[in-house]
Coordinates of C-alpha atoms and ligand atoms in Angstrom, one line a residue:
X288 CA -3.4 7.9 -24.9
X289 CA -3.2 11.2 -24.5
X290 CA -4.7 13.5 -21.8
X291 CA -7.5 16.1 -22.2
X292 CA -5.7 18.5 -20.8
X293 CA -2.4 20.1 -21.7
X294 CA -0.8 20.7 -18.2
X295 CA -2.2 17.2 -17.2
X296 CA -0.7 15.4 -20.7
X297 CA 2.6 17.8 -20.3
X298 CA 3.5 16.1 -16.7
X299 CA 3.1 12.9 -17.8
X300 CA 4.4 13.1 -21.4
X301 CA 7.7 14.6 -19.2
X302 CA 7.5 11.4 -16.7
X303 CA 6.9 8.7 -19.8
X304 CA 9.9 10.5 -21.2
X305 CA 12.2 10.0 -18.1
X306 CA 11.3 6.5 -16.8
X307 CA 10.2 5.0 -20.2
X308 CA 11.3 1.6 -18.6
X309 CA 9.0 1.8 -15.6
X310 CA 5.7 0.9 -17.7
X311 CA 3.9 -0.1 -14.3
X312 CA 4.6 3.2 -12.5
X313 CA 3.4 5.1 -15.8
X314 CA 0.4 3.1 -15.8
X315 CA -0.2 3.9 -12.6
X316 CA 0.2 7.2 -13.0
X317 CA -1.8 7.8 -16.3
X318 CA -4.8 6.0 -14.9
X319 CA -4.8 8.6 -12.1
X320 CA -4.3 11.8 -14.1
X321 CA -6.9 11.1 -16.8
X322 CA -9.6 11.3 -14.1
X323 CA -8.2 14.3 -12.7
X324 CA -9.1 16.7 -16.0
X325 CA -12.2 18.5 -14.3
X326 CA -10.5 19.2 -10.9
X327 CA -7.4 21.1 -12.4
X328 CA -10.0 22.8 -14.2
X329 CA -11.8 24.0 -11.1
X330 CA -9.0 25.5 -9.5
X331 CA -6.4 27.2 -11.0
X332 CA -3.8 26.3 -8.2
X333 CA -3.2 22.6 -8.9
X334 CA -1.8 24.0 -11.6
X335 CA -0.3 27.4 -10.6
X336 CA 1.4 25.0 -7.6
X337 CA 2.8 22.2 -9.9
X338 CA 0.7 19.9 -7.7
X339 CA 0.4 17.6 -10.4
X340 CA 4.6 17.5 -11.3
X341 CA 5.6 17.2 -7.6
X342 CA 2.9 14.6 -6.7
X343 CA 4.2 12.3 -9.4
X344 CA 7.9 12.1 -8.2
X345 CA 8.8 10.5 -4.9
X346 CA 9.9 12.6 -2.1
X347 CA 12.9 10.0 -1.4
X348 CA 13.7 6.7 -3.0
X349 CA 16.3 4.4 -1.0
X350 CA 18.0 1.3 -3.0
X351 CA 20.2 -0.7 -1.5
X352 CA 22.3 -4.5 -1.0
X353 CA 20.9 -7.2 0.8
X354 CA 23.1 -9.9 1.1
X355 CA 22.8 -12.4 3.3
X356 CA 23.9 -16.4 3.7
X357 CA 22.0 -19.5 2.6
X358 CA 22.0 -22.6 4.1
X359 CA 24.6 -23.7 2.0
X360 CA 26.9 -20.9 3.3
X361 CA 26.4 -19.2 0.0
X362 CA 26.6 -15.6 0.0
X363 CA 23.4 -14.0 -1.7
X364 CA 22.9 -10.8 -3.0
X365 CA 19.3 -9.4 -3.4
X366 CA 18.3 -5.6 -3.7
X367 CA 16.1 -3.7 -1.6
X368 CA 13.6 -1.0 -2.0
X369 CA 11.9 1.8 -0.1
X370 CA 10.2 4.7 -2.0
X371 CA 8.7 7.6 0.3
X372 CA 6.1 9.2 -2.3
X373 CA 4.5 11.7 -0.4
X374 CA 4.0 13.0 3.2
X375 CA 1.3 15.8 3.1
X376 CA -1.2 14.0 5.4
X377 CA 0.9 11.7 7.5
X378 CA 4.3 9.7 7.8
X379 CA 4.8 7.5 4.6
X380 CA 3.0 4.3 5.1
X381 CA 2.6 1.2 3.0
X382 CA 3.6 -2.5 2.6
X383 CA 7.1 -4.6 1.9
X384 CA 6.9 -6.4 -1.2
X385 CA 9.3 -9.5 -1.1
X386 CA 9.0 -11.7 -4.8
X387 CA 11.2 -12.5 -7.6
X388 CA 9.8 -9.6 -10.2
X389 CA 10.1 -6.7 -7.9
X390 CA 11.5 -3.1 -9.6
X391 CA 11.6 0.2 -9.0
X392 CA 8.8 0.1 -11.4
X393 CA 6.5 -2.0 -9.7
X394 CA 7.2 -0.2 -6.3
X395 CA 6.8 3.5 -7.8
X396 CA 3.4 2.1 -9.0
X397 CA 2.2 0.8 -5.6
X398 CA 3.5 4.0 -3.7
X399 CA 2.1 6.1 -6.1
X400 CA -1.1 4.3 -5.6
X401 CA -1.2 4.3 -1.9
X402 CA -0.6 8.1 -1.8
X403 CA -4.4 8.5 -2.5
X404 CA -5.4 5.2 -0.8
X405 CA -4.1 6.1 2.3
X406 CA -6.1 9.7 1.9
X407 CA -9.5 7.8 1.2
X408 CA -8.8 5.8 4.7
X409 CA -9.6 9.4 6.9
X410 CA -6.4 8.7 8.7
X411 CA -2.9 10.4 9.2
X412 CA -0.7 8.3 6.4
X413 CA 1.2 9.4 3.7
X414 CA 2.2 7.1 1.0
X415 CA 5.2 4.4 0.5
X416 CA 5.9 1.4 -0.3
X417 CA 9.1 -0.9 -0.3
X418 CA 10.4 -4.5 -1.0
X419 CA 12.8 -6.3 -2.4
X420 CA 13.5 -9.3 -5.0
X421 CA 13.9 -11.6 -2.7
X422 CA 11.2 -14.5 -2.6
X423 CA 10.7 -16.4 0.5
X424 CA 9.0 -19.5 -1.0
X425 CA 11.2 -22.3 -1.0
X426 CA 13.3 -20.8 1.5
X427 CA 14.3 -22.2 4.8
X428 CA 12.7 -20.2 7.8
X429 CA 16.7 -20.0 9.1
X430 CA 16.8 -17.8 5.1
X431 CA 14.0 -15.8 5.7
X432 CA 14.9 -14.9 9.3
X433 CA 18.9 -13.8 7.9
X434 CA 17.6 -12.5 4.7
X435 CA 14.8 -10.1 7.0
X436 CA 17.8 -9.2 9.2
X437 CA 19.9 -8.3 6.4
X438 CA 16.7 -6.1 4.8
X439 CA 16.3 -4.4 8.3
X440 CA 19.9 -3.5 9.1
X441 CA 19.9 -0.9 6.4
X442 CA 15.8 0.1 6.2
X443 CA 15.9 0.7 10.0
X444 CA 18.1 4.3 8.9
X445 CA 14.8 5.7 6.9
X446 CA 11.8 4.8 9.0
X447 CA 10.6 5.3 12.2
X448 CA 6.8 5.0 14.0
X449 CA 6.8 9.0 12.9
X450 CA 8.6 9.1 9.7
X451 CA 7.8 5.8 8.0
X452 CA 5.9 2.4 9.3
X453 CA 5.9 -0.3 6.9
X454 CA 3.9 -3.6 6.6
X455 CA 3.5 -6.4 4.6
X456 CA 2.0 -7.1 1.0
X457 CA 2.9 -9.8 -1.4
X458 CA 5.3 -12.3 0.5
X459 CA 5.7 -10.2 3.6
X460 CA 2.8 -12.0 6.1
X461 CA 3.7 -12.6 10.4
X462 CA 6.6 -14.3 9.8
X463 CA 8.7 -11.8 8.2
X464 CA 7.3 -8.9 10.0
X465 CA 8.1 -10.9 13.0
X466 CA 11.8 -11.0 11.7
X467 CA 12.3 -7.3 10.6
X468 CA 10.3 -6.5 14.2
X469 CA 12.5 -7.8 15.8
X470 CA 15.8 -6.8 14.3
X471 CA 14.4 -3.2 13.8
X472 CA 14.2 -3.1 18.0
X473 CA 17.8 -5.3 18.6
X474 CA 19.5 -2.6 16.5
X475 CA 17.3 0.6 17.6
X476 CA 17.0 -0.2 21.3
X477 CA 13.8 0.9 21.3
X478 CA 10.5 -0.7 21.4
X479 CA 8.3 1.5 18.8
X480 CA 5.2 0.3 16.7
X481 CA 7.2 1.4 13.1
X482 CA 6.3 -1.6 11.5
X483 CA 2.2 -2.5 11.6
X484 CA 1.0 -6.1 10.8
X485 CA 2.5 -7.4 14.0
X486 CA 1.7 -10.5 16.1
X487 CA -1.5 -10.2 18.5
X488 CA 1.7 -10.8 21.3
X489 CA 4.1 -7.8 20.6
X490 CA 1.7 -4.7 19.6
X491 CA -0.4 -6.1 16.4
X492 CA -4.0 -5.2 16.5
X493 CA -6.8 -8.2 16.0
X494 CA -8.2 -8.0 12.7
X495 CA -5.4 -6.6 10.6
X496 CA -4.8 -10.2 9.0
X497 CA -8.5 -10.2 8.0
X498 CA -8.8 -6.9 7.4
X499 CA -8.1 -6.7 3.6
X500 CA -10.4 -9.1 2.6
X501 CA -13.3 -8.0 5.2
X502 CA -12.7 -4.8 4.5
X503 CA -12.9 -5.3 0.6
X504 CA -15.9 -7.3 0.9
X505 CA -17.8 -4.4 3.1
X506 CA -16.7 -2.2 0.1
X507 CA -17.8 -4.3 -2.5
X508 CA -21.1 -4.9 -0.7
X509 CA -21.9 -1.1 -0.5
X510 CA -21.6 -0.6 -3.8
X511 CA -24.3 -3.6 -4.7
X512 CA -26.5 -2.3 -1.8
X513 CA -26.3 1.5 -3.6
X514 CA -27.0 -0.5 -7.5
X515 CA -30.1 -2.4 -5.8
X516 CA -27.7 -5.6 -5.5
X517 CA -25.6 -8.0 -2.8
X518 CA -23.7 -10.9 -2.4
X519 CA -26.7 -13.2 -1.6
X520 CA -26.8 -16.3 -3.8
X521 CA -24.0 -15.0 -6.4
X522 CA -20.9 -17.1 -7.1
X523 CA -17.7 -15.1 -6.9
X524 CA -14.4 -16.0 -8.5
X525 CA -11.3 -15.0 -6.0
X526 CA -7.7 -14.9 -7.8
X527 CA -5.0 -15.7 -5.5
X528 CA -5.1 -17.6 -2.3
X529 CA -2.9 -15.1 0.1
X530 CA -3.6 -13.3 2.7
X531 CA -6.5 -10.6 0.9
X532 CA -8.2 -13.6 -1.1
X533 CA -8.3 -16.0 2.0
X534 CA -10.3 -13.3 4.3
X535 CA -12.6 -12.3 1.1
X536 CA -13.6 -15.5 0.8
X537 CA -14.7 -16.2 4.5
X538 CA -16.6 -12.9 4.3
X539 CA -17.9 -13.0 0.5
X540 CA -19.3 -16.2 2.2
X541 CA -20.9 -15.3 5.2
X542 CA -22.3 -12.5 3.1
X543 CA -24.2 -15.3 1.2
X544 CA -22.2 -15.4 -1.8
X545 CA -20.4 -19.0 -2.9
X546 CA -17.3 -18.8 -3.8
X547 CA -16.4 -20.9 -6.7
X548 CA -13.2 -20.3 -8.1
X549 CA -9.5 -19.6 -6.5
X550 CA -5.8 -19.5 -7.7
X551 CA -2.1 -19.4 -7.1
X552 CA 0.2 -18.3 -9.4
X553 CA 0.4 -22.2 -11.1
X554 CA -3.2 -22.5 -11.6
X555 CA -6.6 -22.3 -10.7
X556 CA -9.2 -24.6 -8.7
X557 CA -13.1 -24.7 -9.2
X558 CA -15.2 -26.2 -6.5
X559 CA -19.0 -25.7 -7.7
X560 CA -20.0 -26.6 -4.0
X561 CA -18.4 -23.8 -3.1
X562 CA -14.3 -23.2 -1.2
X563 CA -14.3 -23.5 2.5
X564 CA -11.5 -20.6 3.2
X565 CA -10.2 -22.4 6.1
X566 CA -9.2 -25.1 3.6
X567 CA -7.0 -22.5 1.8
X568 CA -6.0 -21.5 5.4
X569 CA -4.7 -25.0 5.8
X570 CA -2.4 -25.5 2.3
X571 CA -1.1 -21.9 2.3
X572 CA -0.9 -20.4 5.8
X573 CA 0.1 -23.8 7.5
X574 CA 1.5 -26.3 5.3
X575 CA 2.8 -23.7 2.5
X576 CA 1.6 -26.0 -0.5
X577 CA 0.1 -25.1 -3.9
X578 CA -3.6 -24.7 -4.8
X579 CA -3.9 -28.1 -6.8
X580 CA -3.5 -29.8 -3.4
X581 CA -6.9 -28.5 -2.4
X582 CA -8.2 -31.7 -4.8
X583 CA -6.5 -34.0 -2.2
X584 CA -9.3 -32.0 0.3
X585 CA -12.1 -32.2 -2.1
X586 CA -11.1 -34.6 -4.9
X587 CA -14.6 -33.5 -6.3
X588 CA -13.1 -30.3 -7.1
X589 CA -11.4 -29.0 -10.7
X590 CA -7.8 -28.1 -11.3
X591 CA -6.4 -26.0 -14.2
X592 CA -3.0 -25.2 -14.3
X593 CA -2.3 -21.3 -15.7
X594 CA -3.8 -18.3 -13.8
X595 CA -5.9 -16.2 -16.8
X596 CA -8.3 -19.0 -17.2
X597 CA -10.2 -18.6 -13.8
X598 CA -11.6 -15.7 -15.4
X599 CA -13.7 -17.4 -17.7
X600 CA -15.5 -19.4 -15.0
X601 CA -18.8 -18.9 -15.1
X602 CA -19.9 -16.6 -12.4
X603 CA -21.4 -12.9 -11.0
X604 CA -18.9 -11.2 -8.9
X605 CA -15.0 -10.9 -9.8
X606 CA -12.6 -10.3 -7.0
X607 CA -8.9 -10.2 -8.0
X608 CA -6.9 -10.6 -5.4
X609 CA -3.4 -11.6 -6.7
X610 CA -1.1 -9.5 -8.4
X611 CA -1.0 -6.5 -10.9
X612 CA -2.4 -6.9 -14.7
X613 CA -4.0 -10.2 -13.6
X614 CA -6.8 -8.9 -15.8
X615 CA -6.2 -8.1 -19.4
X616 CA -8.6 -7.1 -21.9
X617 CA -9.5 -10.9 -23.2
X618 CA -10.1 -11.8 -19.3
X619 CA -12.6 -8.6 -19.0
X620 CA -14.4 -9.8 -22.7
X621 CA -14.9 -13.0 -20.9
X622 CA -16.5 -11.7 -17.9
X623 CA -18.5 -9.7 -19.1
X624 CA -20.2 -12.7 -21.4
X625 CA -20.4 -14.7 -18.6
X626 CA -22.6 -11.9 -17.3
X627 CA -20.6 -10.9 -14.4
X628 CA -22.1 -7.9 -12.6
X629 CA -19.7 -6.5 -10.9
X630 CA -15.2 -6.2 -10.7
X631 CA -13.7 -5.6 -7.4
X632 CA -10.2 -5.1 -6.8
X633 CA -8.5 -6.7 -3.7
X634 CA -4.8 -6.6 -5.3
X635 CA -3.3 -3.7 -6.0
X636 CA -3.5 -2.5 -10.1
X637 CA -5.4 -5.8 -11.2
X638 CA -6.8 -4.6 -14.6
X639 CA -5.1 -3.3 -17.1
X640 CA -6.4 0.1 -19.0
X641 CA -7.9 -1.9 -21.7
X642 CA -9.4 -4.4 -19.2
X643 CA -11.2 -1.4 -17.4
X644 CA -12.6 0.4 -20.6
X645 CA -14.2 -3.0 -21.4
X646 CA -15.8 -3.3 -17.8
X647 CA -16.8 0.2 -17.6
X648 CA -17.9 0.2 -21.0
X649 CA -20.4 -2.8 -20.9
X650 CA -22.1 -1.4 -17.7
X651 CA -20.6 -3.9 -14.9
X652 CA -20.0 -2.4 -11.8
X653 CA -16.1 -1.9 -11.2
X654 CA -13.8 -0.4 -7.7
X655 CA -10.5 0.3 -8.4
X656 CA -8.3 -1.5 -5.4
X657 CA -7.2 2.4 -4.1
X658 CA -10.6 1.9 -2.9
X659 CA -11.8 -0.8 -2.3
X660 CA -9.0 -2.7 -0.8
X661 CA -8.1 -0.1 1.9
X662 CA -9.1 -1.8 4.2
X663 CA -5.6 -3.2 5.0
X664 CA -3.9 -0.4 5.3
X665 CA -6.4 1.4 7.2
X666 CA -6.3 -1.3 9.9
X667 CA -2.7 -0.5 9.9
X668 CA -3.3 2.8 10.8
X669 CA -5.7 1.1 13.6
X670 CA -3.0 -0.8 14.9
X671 CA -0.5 2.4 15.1
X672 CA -3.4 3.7 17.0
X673 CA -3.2 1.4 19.6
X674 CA 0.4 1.6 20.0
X675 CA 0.3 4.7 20.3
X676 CA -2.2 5.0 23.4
X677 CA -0.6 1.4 24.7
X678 CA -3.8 -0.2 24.4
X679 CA -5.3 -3.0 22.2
X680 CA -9.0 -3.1 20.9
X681 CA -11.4 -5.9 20.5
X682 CA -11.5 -7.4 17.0
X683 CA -15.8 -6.6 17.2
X684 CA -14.4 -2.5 18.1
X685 CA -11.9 -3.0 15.3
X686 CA -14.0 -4.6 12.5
X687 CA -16.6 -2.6 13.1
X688 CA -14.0 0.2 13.0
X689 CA -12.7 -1.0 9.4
X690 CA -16.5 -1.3 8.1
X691 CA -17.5 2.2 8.9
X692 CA -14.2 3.4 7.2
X693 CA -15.1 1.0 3.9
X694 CA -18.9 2.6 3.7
X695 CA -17.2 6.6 4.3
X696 CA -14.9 5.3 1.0
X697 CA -17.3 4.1 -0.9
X698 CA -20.0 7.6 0.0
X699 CA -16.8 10.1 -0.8
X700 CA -15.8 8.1 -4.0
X701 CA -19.4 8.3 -5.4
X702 CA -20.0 11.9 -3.4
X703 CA -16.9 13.2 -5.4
X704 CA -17.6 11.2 -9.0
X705 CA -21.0 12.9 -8.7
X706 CA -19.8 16.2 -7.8
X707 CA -17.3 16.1 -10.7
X708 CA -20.3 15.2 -13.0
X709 CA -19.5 11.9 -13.2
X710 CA -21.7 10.0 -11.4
X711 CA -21.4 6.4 -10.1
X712 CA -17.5 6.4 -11.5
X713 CA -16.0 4.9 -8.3
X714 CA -12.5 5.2 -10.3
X715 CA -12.8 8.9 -11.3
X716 CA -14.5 9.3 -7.2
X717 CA -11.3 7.5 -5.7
X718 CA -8.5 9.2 -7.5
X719 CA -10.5 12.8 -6.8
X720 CA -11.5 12.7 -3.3
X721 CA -8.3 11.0 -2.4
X722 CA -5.9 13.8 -4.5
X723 CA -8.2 16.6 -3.1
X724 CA -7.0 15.8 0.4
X725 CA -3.1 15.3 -0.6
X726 CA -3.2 18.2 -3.3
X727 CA -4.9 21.1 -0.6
X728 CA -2.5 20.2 2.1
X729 CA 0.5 20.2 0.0
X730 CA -1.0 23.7 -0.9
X731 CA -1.3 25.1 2.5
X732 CA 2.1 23.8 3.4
X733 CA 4.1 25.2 0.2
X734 CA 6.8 24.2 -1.8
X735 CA 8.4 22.1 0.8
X736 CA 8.6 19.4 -1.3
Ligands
NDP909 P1 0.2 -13.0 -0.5 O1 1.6 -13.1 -0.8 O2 -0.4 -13.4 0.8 O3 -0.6 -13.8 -1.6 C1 -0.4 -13.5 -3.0 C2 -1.3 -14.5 -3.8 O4 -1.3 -14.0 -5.2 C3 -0.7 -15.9 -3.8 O5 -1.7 -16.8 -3.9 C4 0.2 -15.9 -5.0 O6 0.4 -17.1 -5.6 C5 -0.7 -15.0 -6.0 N1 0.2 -14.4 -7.0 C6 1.2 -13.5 -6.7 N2 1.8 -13.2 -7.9 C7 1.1 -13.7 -8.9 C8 1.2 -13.7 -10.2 N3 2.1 -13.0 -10.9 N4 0.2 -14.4 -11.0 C9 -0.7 -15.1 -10.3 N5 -0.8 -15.2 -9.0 C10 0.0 -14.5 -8.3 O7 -0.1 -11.5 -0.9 P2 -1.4 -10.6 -0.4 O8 -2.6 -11.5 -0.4 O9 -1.0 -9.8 0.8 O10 -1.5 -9.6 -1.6 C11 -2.3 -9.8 -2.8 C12 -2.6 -8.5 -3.5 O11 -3.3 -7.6 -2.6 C13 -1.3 -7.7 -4.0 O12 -1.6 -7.0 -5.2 C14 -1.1 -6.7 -2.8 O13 -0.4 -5.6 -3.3 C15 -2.6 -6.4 -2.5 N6 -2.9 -5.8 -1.2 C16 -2.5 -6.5 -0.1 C17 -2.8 -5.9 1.2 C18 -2.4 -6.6 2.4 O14 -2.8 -6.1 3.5 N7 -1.7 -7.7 2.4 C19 -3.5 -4.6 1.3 C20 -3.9 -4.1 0.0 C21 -3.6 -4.7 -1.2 P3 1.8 -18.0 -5.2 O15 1.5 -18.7 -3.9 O16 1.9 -18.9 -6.3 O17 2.9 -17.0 -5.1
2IT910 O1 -1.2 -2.3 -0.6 C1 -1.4 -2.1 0.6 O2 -2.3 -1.2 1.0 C2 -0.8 -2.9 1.6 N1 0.0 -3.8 1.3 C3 -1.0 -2.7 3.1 C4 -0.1 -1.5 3.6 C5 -0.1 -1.3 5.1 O3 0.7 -0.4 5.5 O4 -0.8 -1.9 5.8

């Protein structure tokens, strides 16, 4: 569709032309620029600058081979990713994706994304992201390890605790961090904190594991408290059953909400007495099984294989937590006639356009994940922190940290939607307060990039 504003709709109409393959990243993108109408308007210099065309393209994309051998003594062959978007506020900073469908595509939509997260946290990051086809399910720790190495031996040239600090994000948890740690500092010599998500024994911080799940729930929760709501006696449907969906569940819980529905990407369980997370804990952190197992834990509980059907559980607060598009316009229909009050976003991108208009449109209240899932990466910029000054924090200092920085998002998203006469959109709030910040400090430091 096109945008209300000719330099705004020229920029993209110019990117849509050039990568007309890379529908993620252009979704991304469009989503972002259609809420940015009134803030080019207000100043002539966005404009003037060509914020808007420079902040769409990435400062530096690397692709590159990973082979490595499997246990067979095959040699495979995987690519690998690492977009630097933007570094106006900080050094680039942003997760490692490691799964099957991963593209430039789907990486130029999550760096793009976490240019303007990373603003919202307060902190020093820019905005990357990275990854690589590779999935680690099904492989053999001795894989992972050689495939991490292999992924490390070239990456380790383009970042560094100043220039570029990775972490994890679908596929990349301790383990592989642990791995690419460890090569990073056998082939550097050096003992830096470039890569954040680390174990509590070599430089990680307490809390980070939790900390996209907590920190999504404190989000979630401020918005309720500001639209005379909470969590208290609602039943909330979590997609996924990774690292953000186990850690909203624990705290969706203790915030008095019951959480009734969960997934992986084979299918979907319902447990109406409500999903213990440390359950989930159990089949995918330890035992690396698949959701329908939880019946062999509560054989009271539901299983239905396919992921879209979770959302037509009957329930009050929706928090995707899996994967991109996870929520198309049918899912959104269904939520809102199960009278759902309110949409969430843990995972990165989780509703597509059409899903959003019919959220936004029937009144439910709705965070886009730049916001509201934050959290993670703003721990991760707690964690570099501590490195930094050799010293690590209490998880109470740190989660009380990450909960502070979740209410300042959620007050400058509606601050900004307000001031840009759109008050209580936390979509149009994130994507302004979070360019304002990137767009004025690429302005004072000029066309460097
Ligand atoms: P994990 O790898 O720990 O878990 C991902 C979960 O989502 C798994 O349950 C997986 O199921 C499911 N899933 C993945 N792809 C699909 C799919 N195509 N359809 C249905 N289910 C799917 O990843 P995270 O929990 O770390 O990440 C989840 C989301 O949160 C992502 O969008 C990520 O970008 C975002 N995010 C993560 C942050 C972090 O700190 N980790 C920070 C901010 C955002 P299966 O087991 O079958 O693969
Ligand atoms: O999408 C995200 O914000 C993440 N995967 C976390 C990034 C980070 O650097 O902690």
């Amino acid at each position: 569709m096109a945008i209300n504003n000719a330099y705004l709709n020229s920029v993209y109409e110019d990117l849509a032309a050039r990568y007309a393959e890379q529908s993620e990243f252009l979704e991304a993108v469009h989503e972002v620029l259609e809420t940015l109408v009134p803030v080019v308007e207000s100043d002539p210099r966005y404009e003037q600058q060509n914020i808007i065309g420079r902040i769409v393209e990435p400062e530096r994309t690397v692709i590159f081979r990973v082979p490595w051998v499997d246990d067979n003594g095959k040699v495979q062959v995987n690519r690998g990713y690492r977009v630097q978007f933007n570094s106006a506020i900080g050094p680039y900073k942003g997760g490692l994706r490691f799964r099957e469908n991963v593209n430039l595509s789907i990486i130029k939509f999550l760096g793009f994304e976490q240019i303007f997260k990373n603003a919202l946290t307060t902190l020093p990051m820019g905005g990357g992201k990275g990854g690589s086809d590779f999935d680690p399910k099904g492989k053999s720790d001795g894989e992972v390890m050689r495939f991490c190495q292999s992924f490390m031996t070239e990456l380790c040239k383009h970042i560094g605790p100043d220039t570029d600090v990775p972490a994890g994000d679908i596929g990349v948890g301790g383990r592989e961090i642990g791995y690419m740690f460890g090569q990073y500092k056998r082939l550097t010599n050096s003992w830096t904190g470039v890569l954040t998500g680390k174990g509590l024994t070599y430089g990680g911080s307490l809390a980070r594991t939790e900390a996209t799940g907590f920190g999504l729930c404190y989000f979630a929760n401020a918005q309720l408290k500001a639209n005379s709501q909470s969590f208290e006696g609602k039943d909330v449907i979590i997609s996924g059953s990774g690292n953000v969906a186990i850690y909203a569940n624990q705290k969706a819980t203790q915030l008095g909400g019951k959480v009734i529905a969960m997934s992986d990407s084979n299918g979907y369980i319902v447990d109406e007495n409500g999903i213990d997370y440390k359950v989930i804990q159990v089949i995918k952190e330890q035992k690396q099984a698949r959701i329908s197992t939880y019946l062999d834990y509560v054989p009271t509980a539901k299983y239905v294989p396919g992921c879209s059907g979770i959302w037509t559980v009957k329930a009050d607060i929706a928090l995707p937590c899996a994967t991109q598009n996870e929520i198309d316009e049918d899912s959104a229909k269904a939520l809102v006639a199960n009278g759902v009050v309110g949409v969430f976003e843990g995972s990165n991108m989780p509703c597509t356009p059409e899903a959003i208009a019919v959220i936004k449109g029937n009144g439910l209240l709705y965070s886009p994940g730049k916001a509201s899932n934050a959290g993670g990466v703003a721990t991760s910029g707690l964690e570099m922190s501590q490195n930094s000054e050799r010293l690590s924090w209490t998880f109470e200092e740190v989660d009380s940290k990450l909960q502070g920085i979740m209410e300042s998002i959620y007050a400058a998203c509606a601050d900004a939607a307000k001031k840009y006469g759109m008050p209580g959109d936390i979509q149009a709030g994130a994507n302004i307060a979070g360019f304002l910040k990137v767009a004025d400090a690429m302005l004072a430091q000029g066309v460097c990039y």
